Amino acid sequence: MANAVSRILRKNALINQLMSLQGNAKWCVLCEPFWAITNALYVAYAVEYRKAVIGLDNANLGTLLGTLVTIQLAAQFVSSFLGGIITDKLGRRKTCYYFDLLSGALSVLLLACAQNFWWFAVSMAFSGCWQINTNAWNGLLTEDCPPQKIPYAFSGITMVQLAATFLTPISIVLVQKFDIIPALRGVYLFAFLSQAFKSTLLFLKAKETEQGKKRIAETKGIPFYKMLSGYGRVFQLIFSTPVTRLLLVLVITIGINNIIIGTFFYDFATERLGLPTASLGYIPMIRAAVCLVFMFTAQSKINEKSHRTVLSVGLVIYAAAFACPLLFQGLPWLGAVLYIVFEAVANAFVIPRKESLLFLYVDKKERSRVYAMLHVIALAITSPFGTVMGAMSDRNRLYPFLFAIAVSLCCGALVFFSKAETKSAERAKVQ
């Protein structure tokens, strides 16, 4: 029976590639549900939970929510700057474990116990350290993985995250039965236990990568300040290499879009579109359904296309997504559903390709520091946007969406006319 199921699954190109993963890549994918499931349970209600606990009124809602985003982005800025050094010093495996516990398990434990704004602020600061463990986790996933399997591995991670979203009805039932504060406290406590288990399981099953072992040996005995001085060269490499320049613009654009997706859309949905709070739990489910259908039917074909084509089309679709709730304010569910559909498709185009670009075209010796510096620069630019777009939202709920549309279209045009195609990217690898 198991062999028959395996043969059926392997007829799908994406599933076949995922089932052939080995080593660290395999365990990174298998451990992902322990984070993805808990994230799916609370993500739709996170903003409403903050509002309920802190007691924000509509006059300062946007600014204070935006300030929390800015705190998280500022923490990401600091952790991105140090992430490459810490990852090289401790190794991919240990760094991933320590900072997964801090940015994941401990941050959600604080949310479970939150009493006022400052609990959320500290949690956001801790969660901002995810840039460090993401740097290490990406190394674990990719460095010993065959290059041709890397896009499929990232697609598999995305697929796991989407599949977990179908457990969202659990949180819908909890919110309806117990109200949002006790329901989310329970969900966050479960998230703490699940994410702590996930971090430990990956630590026990993963092995340090060959590149990680080399970097541990090479950096042994080198003081932190000397390693920091090496970032000057990395900074220069980023701006002198077509692929990393393109990645920098892309990371900035995605960062701005994520602020809208993670914070202001849910506020817009309740305040402007008039959707009931309990219904917010259905939004990730619809998004996941669209993404999964898209990935099973079209993702393998997309993976065969050029970076320029995939990314430019995806960014235009992002702009279309942000336009939908603005165009259909009189038809709230239609505007919300169209937004979700377009945003889900845009994610399927952009996110796996953005992640794989770095690991395909940046020399493995400097990959960790290049990844860290890319996010340092991007976060230095995007960190103020949480507060800025919060102020925009206080003035008019439409303004953050209009801004995101403009940014997505400009980035899409830049990518389309860029010369950083596959062949030129290979010639321009960081040495």
Short mmCIF file of C-alpha atoms in Angstrom, two decimals:
data_model
loop_
_atom_site.label_atom_id
_atom_site.label_comp_id
_atom_site.label_asym_id
_atom_site.label_seq_id
_atom_site.Cartn_x
_atom_site.Cartn_y
_atom_site.Cartn_z
CA MET A 1 0.00 0.00 0.00
CA ALA A 2 2.76 2.42 0.97
CA ASN A 3 4.65 1.64 -2.25
CA ALA A 4 1.51 2.23 -4.31
CA VAL A 5 0.95 5.63 -2.66
CA SER A 6 4.62 6.49 -3.22
CA ARG A 7 4.37 5.65 -6.94
CA ILE A 8 1.24 7.81 -7.31
CA LEU A 9 2.87 10.76 -5.53
CA ARG A 10 6.05 10.48 -7.59
CA LYS A 11 4.07 11.04 -10.78
CA ASN A 12 3.96 14.71 -9.77
CA ALA A 13 7.31 16.35 -10.65
CA LEU A 14 7.42 18.53 -7.53
CA ILE A 15 6.53 15.69 -5.13
CA ASN A 16 9.03 13.38 -6.84
CA GLN A 17 11.83 15.90 -6.28
CA LEU A 18 10.80 16.43 -2.64
CA MET A 19 10.74 12.70 -1.90
CA SER A 20 14.30 12.37 -3.19
CA LEU A 21 15.72 14.97 -0.78
CA GLN A 22 18.38 13.68 1.61
CA GLY A 23 20.28 14.83 4.69
CA ASN A 24 19.78 18.32 6.09
CA ALA A 25 17.43 19.40 3.29
CA LYS A 26 15.14 16.49 4.10
CA TRP A 27 15.02 17.30 7.82
CA CYS A 28 14.52 21.03 7.22
CA VAL A 29 11.40 20.19 5.23
CA LEU A 30 10.16 17.53 7.70
CA CYS A 31 10.57 19.82 10.74
CA GLU A 32 8.79 22.75 9.10
CA PRO A 33 5.23 21.69 10.11
CA PHE A 34 6.01 22.23 13.80
CA TRP A 35 6.48 25.93 13.06
CA ALA A 36 4.04 26.25 10.18
CA ILE A 37 1.04 24.76 12.00
CA THR A 38 1.33 27.08 14.99
CA ASN A 39 1.97 30.11 12.79
CA ALA A 40 -1.17 29.30 10.80
CA LEU A 41 -3.21 29.18 14.01
CA TYR A 42 -2.33 32.68 15.21
CA VAL A 43 -1.27 34.75 12.19
CA ALA A 44 -4.76 35.88 11.16
CA TYR A 45 -5.65 37.02 14.69
CA ALA A 46 -2.31 38.52 15.76
CA VAL A 47 -3.29 42.13 15.06
CA GLU A 48 -6.72 41.81 16.69
CA TYR A 49 -5.09 40.16 19.73
CA ARG A 50 -2.70 43.09 20.09
CA LYS A 51 -5.59 45.53 19.85
CA ALA A 52 -7.60 43.61 22.47
CA VAL A 53 -4.75 43.26 24.99
CA ILE A 54 -3.38 46.79 24.66
CA GLY A 55 -6.77 48.46 24.20
CA LEU A 56 -5.84 50.64 21.25
CA ASP A 57 -8.40 53.10 19.92
CA ASN A 58 -8.78 53.94 16.25
CA ALA A 59 -7.09 57.32 16.64
CA ASN A 60 -3.64 55.86 17.22
CA LEU A 61 -4.14 52.31 16.02
CA GLY A 62 -2.02 52.55 12.87
CA THR A 63 0.87 54.37 14.53
CA LEU A 64 1.21 51.99 17.48
CA LEU A 65 0.84 48.85 15.38
CA GLY A 66 3.38 50.31 12.97
CA THR A 67 5.75 51.05 15.86
CA LEU A 68 5.70 47.37 16.85
CA VAL A 69 6.61 46.48 13.26
CA THR A 70 9.44 49.02 13.35
CA ILE A 71 10.77 47.50 16.60
CA GLN A 72 10.83 44.10 14.95
CA LEU A 73 12.52 45.46 11.83
CA ALA A 74 15.13 47.28 13.93
CA ALA A 75 15.90 44.00 15.73
CA GLN A 76 16.18 42.32 12.35
CA PHE A 77 18.63 45.03 11.28
CA VAL A 78 20.95 44.35 14.22
CA SER A 79 20.63 40.58 13.96
CA SER A 80 21.24 40.66 10.20
CA PHE A 81 24.45 42.60 10.77
CA LEU A 82 25.71 40.04 13.27
CA GLY A 83 24.09 36.98 11.71
CA GLY A 84 26.81 36.10 9.24
CA ILE A 85 29.55 36.29 11.87
CA ILE A 86 27.61 34.29 14.45
CA THR A 87 26.73 31.65 11.86
CA ASP A 88 30.36 31.29 10.81
CA LYS A 89 31.59 31.23 14.41
CA LEU A 90 29.10 28.76 15.88
CA GLY A 91 28.26 26.84 12.74
CA ARG A 92 24.95 26.53 10.93
CA ARG A 93 23.53 23.82 13.21
CA LYS A 94 24.14 25.44 16.62
CA THR A 95 23.21 28.94 15.44
CA CYS A 96 19.94 27.67 14.02
CA TYR A 97 19.10 25.94 17.31
CA TYR A 98 19.92 28.77 19.73
CA PHE A 99 18.27 31.54 17.78
CA ASP A 100 15.29 29.45 16.73
CA LEU A 101 14.54 29.06 20.43
CA LEU A 102 14.95 32.80 21.03
CA SER A 103 13.13 34.22 18.01
CA GLY A 104 10.49 31.50 17.82
CA ALA A 105 9.69 29.71 21.06
CA LEU A 106 10.54 32.45 23.57
CA SER A 107 8.93 35.26 21.56
CA VAL A 108 5.57 33.45 21.35
CA LEU A 109 5.75 32.57 25.06
CA LEU A 110 5.90 36.31 25.76
CA LEU A 111 2.87 36.80 23.53
CA ALA A 112 0.97 34.15 25.50
CA CYS A 113 1.64 36.11 28.70
CA ALA A 114 1.32 39.65 27.25
CA GLN A 115 -0.33 42.28 29.47
CA ASN A 116 0.46 45.56 27.72
CA PHE A 117 2.32 47.20 24.83
CA TRP A 118 5.78 46.49 26.27
CA TRP A 119 5.29 42.72 26.30
CA PHE A 120 4.61 42.93 22.59
CA ALA A 121 7.60 45.23 22.09
CA VAL A 122 10.00 42.77 23.78
CA SER A 123 8.47 39.86 21.86
CA MET A 124 8.93 41.75 18.61
CA ALA A 125 12.57 42.45 19.51
CA PHE A 126 13.18 38.74 20.17
CA SER A 127 11.32 37.63 17.04
CA GLY A 128 13.45 40.07 15.03
CA CYS A 129 16.42 37.79 15.74
CA TRP A 130 14.97 35.33 13.22
CA GLN A 131 17.36 36.82 10.67
CA ILE A 132 20.20 35.03 12.48
CA ASN A 133 18.60 31.59 12.58
CA THR A 134 17.23 32.04 9.04
CA ASN A 135 20.76 32.70 7.82
CA ALA A 136 21.93 29.49 9.51
CA TRP A 137 18.83 27.51 8.47
CA ASN A 138 19.31 28.49 4.82
CA GLY A 139 22.87 27.20 5.06
CA LEU A 140 21.69 23.90 6.52
CA LEU A 141 19.09 23.52 3.80
CA THR A 142 21.19 24.45 0.77
CA GLU A 143 24.91 24.00 1.29
CA ASP A 144 25.01 20.21 0.98
CA CYS A 145 21.97 20.03 -1.29
CA PRO A 146 22.44 19.47 -5.07
CA PRO A 147 21.94 22.87 -6.78
CA GLN A 148 19.20 21.62 -9.09
CA LYS A 149 17.13 20.54 -6.08
CA ILE A 150 17.32 23.85 -4.22
CA PRO A 151 14.29 25.53 -5.89
CA TYR A 152 12.26 22.38 -5.23
CA ALA A 153 13.32 22.34 -1.57
CA PHE A 154 12.14 25.93 -1.11
CA SER A 155 8.92 25.10 -2.96
CA GLY A 156 8.46 22.16 -0.58
CA ILE A 157 8.91 24.42 2.45
CA THR A 158 6.31 26.80 1.02
CA MET A 159 3.97 23.87 0.38
CA VAL A 160 4.28 22.65 3.98
CA GLN A 161 3.49 26.14 5.27
CA LEU A 162 0.44 26.35 3.04
CA ALA A 163 -0.87 22.91 3.94
CA ALA A 164 -0.63 23.78 7.64
CA THR A 165 -3.00 26.68 7.04
CA PHE A 166 -5.95 24.29 6.72
CA LEU A 167 -5.81 23.82 10.49
CA THR A 168 -6.91 27.46 10.90
CA PRO A 169 -10.53 26.39 11.68
CA ILE A 170 -9.22 25.29 15.08
CA SER A 171 -8.43 28.91 15.96
CA ILE A 172 -11.72 30.09 14.42
CA VAL A 173 -13.63 27.78 16.76
CA LEU A 174 -11.52 28.82 19.75
CA VAL A 175 -12.03 32.53 19.09
CA GLN A 176 -15.79 32.08 18.68
CA LYS A 177 -16.08 29.98 21.84
CA PHE A 178 -13.66 31.69 24.26
CA ASP A 179 -13.15 35.19 22.77
CA ILE A 180 -9.89 36.36 21.26
CA ILE A 181 -7.69 36.92 24.33
CA PRO A 182 -8.04 33.52 26.08
CA ALA A 183 -8.12 31.71 22.73
CA LEU A 184 -4.89 33.30 21.48
CA ARG A 185 -3.15 32.84 24.83
CA GLY A 186 -3.76 29.11 24.49
CA VAL A 187 -2.63 29.07 20.86
CA TYR A 188 0.57 30.96 21.68
CA LEU A 189 1.35 28.57 24.55
CA PHE A 190 0.94 25.61 22.19
CA ALA A 191 3.16 27.45 19.68
CA PHE A 192 5.88 27.76 22.34
CA LEU A 193 5.89 23.99 22.95
CA SER A 194 5.72 23.08 19.26
CA GLN A 195 8.45 25.47 18.14
CA ALA A 196 10.77 24.43 20.98
CA PHE A 197 10.29 20.80 19.90
CA LYS A 198 10.94 21.68 16.25
CA SER A 199 14.20 23.45 17.10
CA THR A 200 15.42 20.53 19.20
CA LEU A 201 14.46 17.88 16.63
CA LEU A 202 16.29 19.68 13.82
CA PHE A 203 19.34 20.15 16.05
CA LEU A 204 19.44 16.42 16.80
CA LYS A 205 18.88 15.23 13.22
CA ALA A 206 20.89 17.79 11.23
CA LYS A 207 24.63 17.66 10.65
CA GLU A 208 26.97 20.59 10.30
CA THR A 209 27.55 21.35 6.61
CA GLU A 210 30.97 20.99 5.00
CA GLN A 211 31.08 24.73 4.37
CA GLY A 212 30.04 25.33 7.97
CA LYS A 213 32.91 23.18 9.24
CA LYS A 214 35.35 25.13 7.08
CA ARG A 215 34.07 28.49 8.31
CA ILE A 216 34.23 27.37 11.96
CA ALA A 217 37.88 26.39 11.45
CA GLU A 218 38.72 29.54 9.47
CA THR A 219 37.16 31.91 12.02
CA LYS A 220 38.44 30.15 15.14
CA GLY A 221 40.42 32.60 17.24
CA ILE A 222 39.48 35.60 15.06
CA PRO A 223 37.90 38.35 17.20
CA PHE A 224 34.44 39.61 16.33
CA TYR A 225 35.68 43.12 15.52
CA LYS A 226 38.09 41.77 12.91
CA MET A 227 35.32 39.77 11.29
CA LEU A 228 33.13 42.87 11.26
CA SER A 229 35.83 44.73 9.36
CA GLY A 230 35.44 42.21 6.54
CA TYR A 231 31.94 43.48 5.87
CA GLY A 232 33.40 46.45 4.01
CA ARG A 233 34.47 44.13 1.20
CA VAL A 234 31.13 42.31 1.28
CA PHE A 235 29.30 45.66 1.05
CA GLN A 236 31.34 46.54 -2.02
CA LEU A 237 30.67 43.13 -3.60
CA ILE A 238 26.92 43.54 -3.18
CA PHE A 239 26.84 46.79 -5.12
CA SER A 240 29.31 45.61 -7.78
CA THR A 241 27.48 42.36 -8.60
CA PRO A 242 24.33 42.50 -10.78
CA VAL A 243 22.57 39.59 -9.05
CA THR A 244 23.09 40.91 -5.51
CA ARG A 245 22.01 44.43 -6.55
CA LEU A 246 18.84 42.94 -7.93
CA LEU A 247 18.36 40.86 -4.79
CA LEU A 248 18.73 43.94 -2.60
CA VAL A 249 15.94 45.78 -4.43
CA LEU A 250 13.81 42.66 -4.30
CA VAL A 251 14.32 42.13 -0.55
CA ILE A 252 13.41 45.78 0.13
CA THR A 253 10.24 45.49 -1.95
CA ILE A 254 9.18 42.22 -0.33
CA GLY A 255 9.86 43.72 3.10
CA ILE A 256 7.54 46.64 2.38
CA ASN A 257 4.89 44.33 0.96
CA ASN A 258 5.10 42.05 4.01
CA ILE A 259 4.33 44.98 6.31
CA ILE A 260 1.08 45.48 4.40
CA ILE A 261 0.29 41.75 4.24
CA GLY A 262 1.05 41.01 7.89
CA THR A 263 -0.38 44.09 9.57
CA PHE A 264 -2.43 46.55 7.57
CA PHE A 265 -4.51 44.19 5.44
CA TYR A 266 -6.12 42.56 8.48
CA ASP A 267 -6.82 45.99 10.00
CA PHE A 268 -8.21 47.18 6.64
CA ALA A 269 -10.37 44.05 6.36
CA THR A 270 -12.15 44.72 9.67
CA GLU A 271 -12.16 48.52 9.74
CA ARG A 272 -12.76 49.38 6.08
CA LEU A 273 -14.18 46.25 4.44
CA GLY A 274 -16.26 45.43 7.51
CA LEU A 275 -15.39 41.74 7.77
CA PRO A 276 -16.16 40.21 11.21
CA THR A 277 -13.13 39.36 13.36
CA ALA A 278 -13.88 35.62 13.44
CA SER A 279 -13.88 35.48 9.62
CA LEU A 280 -10.21 36.55 9.46
CA GLY A 281 -9.23 32.93 10.08
CA TYR A 282 -10.58 31.97 6.66
CA ILE A 283 -8.21 34.33 4.84
CA PRO A 284 -5.04 32.20 5.26
CA MET A 285 -7.04 29.11 4.29
CA ILE A 286 -8.18 30.62 1.01
CA ARG A 287 -4.64 31.81 0.34
CA ALA A 288 -3.23 28.36 1.06
CA ALA A 289 -5.76 26.62 -1.18
CA VAL A 290 -4.88 28.90 -4.10
CA CYS A 291 -1.15 28.47 -3.55
CA LEU A 292 -1.32 24.69 -3.28
CA VAL A 293 -3.39 24.33 -6.45
CA PHE A 294 -0.99 26.66 -8.20
CA MET A 295 2.09 24.83 -6.97
CA PHE A 296 0.80 21.39 -7.95
CA THR A 297 -0.26 22.55 -11.41
CA ALA A 298 2.22 25.24 -12.39
CA GLN A 299 5.17 25.53 -9.97
CA SER A 300 7.39 23.03 -11.80
CA LYS A 301 6.87 24.95 -15.05
CA ILE A 302 7.67 28.23 -13.30
CA ASN A 303 10.90 26.77 -11.91
CA GLU A 304 12.04 26.22 -15.50
CA LYS A 305 11.60 29.88 -16.48
CA SER A 306 14.18 32.65 -16.21
CA HIS A 307 14.53 34.69 -13.05
CA ARG A 308 13.64 37.91 -14.84
CA THR A 309 10.38 36.56 -16.23
CA VAL A 310 9.22 34.91 -13.01
CA LEU A 311 10.08 37.81 -10.71
CA SER A 312 8.74 40.61 -12.92
CA VAL A 313 5.42 38.82 -13.45
CA GLY A 314 5.16 38.04 -9.73
CA LEU A 315 5.73 41.68 -8.74
CA VAL A 316 3.02 42.89 -11.12
CA ILE A 317 0.65 40.35 -9.57
CA TYR A 318 1.54 41.74 -6.12
CA ALA A 319 0.45 45.18 -7.32
CA ALA A 320 -2.82 43.73 -8.62
CA ALA A 321 -3.39 42.09 -5.23
CA PHE A 322 -3.03 45.35 -3.32
CA ALA A 323 -5.40 47.08 -5.74
CA CYS A 324 -8.26 44.59 -5.21
CA PRO A 325 -9.46 45.64 -1.72
CA LEU A 326 -9.36 49.28 -2.84
CA LEU A 327 -11.44 48.64 -5.96
CA PHE A 328 -14.09 46.48 -4.29
CA GLN A 329 -14.78 48.23 -0.99
CA GLY A 330 -18.52 47.96 -1.62
CA LEU A 331 -18.16 44.18 -2.02
CA PRO A 332 -15.98 43.26 0.96
CA TRP A 333 -15.72 39.49 0.45
CA LEU A 334 -15.05 39.87 -3.28
CA GLY A 335 -12.26 42.38 -2.61
CA ALA A 336 -10.77 40.19 0.11
CA VAL A 337 -10.92 36.98 -1.93
CA LEU A 338 -9.42 38.60 -5.06
CA TYR A 339 -6.65 40.10 -2.91
CA ILE A 340 -5.91 36.69 -1.39
CA VAL A 341 -5.86 34.94 -4.78
CA PHE A 342 -3.50 37.42 -6.40
CA GLU A 343 -1.24 37.67 -3.35
CA ALA A 344 -1.00 33.86 -3.13
CA VAL A 345 -0.03 33.55 -6.79
CA ALA A 346 2.50 36.37 -6.41
CA ASN A 347 4.10 34.55 -3.47
CA ALA A 348 4.36 31.36 -5.53
CA PHE A 349 6.19 33.32 -8.23
CA VAL A 350 8.49 35.45 -6.10
CA ILE A 351 9.40 33.84 -2.76
CA PRO A 352 10.97 30.51 -3.85
CA ARG A 353 12.90 32.24 -6.65
CA LYS A 354 14.14 35.04 -4.41
CA GLU A 355 15.51 32.54 -1.87
CA SER A 356 17.18 30.32 -4.46
CA LEU A 357 18.85 33.23 -6.33
CA LEU A 358 21.27 33.92 -3.49
CA PHE A 359 22.31 30.31 -3.07
CA LEU A 360 22.70 29.66 -6.77
CA TYR A 361 24.77 32.70 -7.69
CA VAL A 362 26.77 33.78 -4.65
CA ASP A 363 30.06 32.02 -3.94
CA LYS A 364 29.63 29.68 -0.98
CA LYS A 365 32.60 31.08 0.93
CA GLU A 366 31.00 34.51 1.30
CA ARG A 367 27.36 33.43 1.11
CA SER A 368 26.65 33.76 4.82
CA ARG A 369 28.04 37.29 5.06
CA VAL A 370 26.49 38.40 1.77
CA TYR A 371 23.09 37.13 2.94
CA ALA A 372 23.50 38.97 6.25
CA MET A 373 24.68 42.23 4.67
CA LEU A 374 21.88 42.17 2.09
CA HIS A 375 19.35 42.14 4.90
CA VAL A 376 21.26 44.73 6.93
CA ILE A 377 21.04 47.19 4.05
CA ALA A 378 17.44 46.28 3.25
CA LEU A 379 16.34 46.59 6.87
CA ALA A 380 18.13 49.93 7.30
CA ILE A 381 15.87 51.16 4.50
CA THR A 382 12.63 49.36 5.42
CA SER A 383 12.72 49.67 9.25
CA PRO A 384 11.08 53.13 9.36
CA PHE A 385 8.27 52.01 7.04
CA GLY A 386 6.29 50.34 9.82
CA THR A 387 5.79 53.67 11.57
CA VAL A 388 5.55 55.63 8.30
CA MET A 389 2.81 53.38 6.89
CA GLY A 390 1.11 53.36 10.28
CA ALA A 391 0.90 57.16 10.08
CA MET A 392 -0.38 56.81 6.49
CA SER A 393 -3.05 54.40 7.72
CA ASP A 394 -4.15 56.80 10.46
CA ARG A 395 -4.66 59.49 7.81
CA ASN A 396 -6.35 57.17 5.31
CA ARG A 397 -6.55 53.37 5.34
CA LEU A 398 -5.97 53.36 1.56
CA TYR A 399 -2.54 55.04 1.55
CA PRO A 400 -0.36 52.04 2.57
CA PHE A 401 -1.90 49.98 -0.24
CA LEU A 402 -1.34 52.69 -2.83
CA PHE A 403 2.27 52.97 -1.71
CA ALA A 404 2.78 49.18 -1.98
CA ILE A 405 1.30 49.17 -5.50
CA ALA A 406 3.77 51.83 -6.63
CA VAL A 407 6.75 50.06 -5.04
CA SER A 408 5.81 46.66 -6.55
CA LEU A 409 5.37 48.07 -10.06
CA CYS A 410 8.66 50.00 -9.90
CA CYS A 411 10.54 46.91 -8.73
CA GLY A 412 8.85 44.79 -11.40
CA ALA A 413 9.96 47.22 -14.10
CA LEU A 414 13.50 47.26 -12.72
CA VAL A 415 13.67 43.45 -12.72
CA PHE A 416 12.22 43.20 -16.24
CA PHE A 417 14.79 45.58 -17.72
CA SER A 418 17.66 44.19 -15.64
CA LYS A 419 20.49 42.37 -17.40
CA ALA A 420 21.07 40.05 -14.43
CA GLU A 421 19.75 37.01 -16.29
CA THR A 422 20.97 33.51 -15.59
CA LYS A 423 24.02 33.50 -17.86
CA SER A 424 25.20 36.96 -16.93
CA ALA A 425 24.58 36.11 -13.27
CA GLU A 426 26.88 33.15 -13.52
CA ARG A 427 29.60 35.33 -14.99
CA ALA A 428 29.06 37.81 -12.18
CA LYS A 429 29.34 35.41 -9.25
CA VAL A 430 30.95 36.79 -6.13
CA GLN A 431 34.54 35.63 -6.03
#
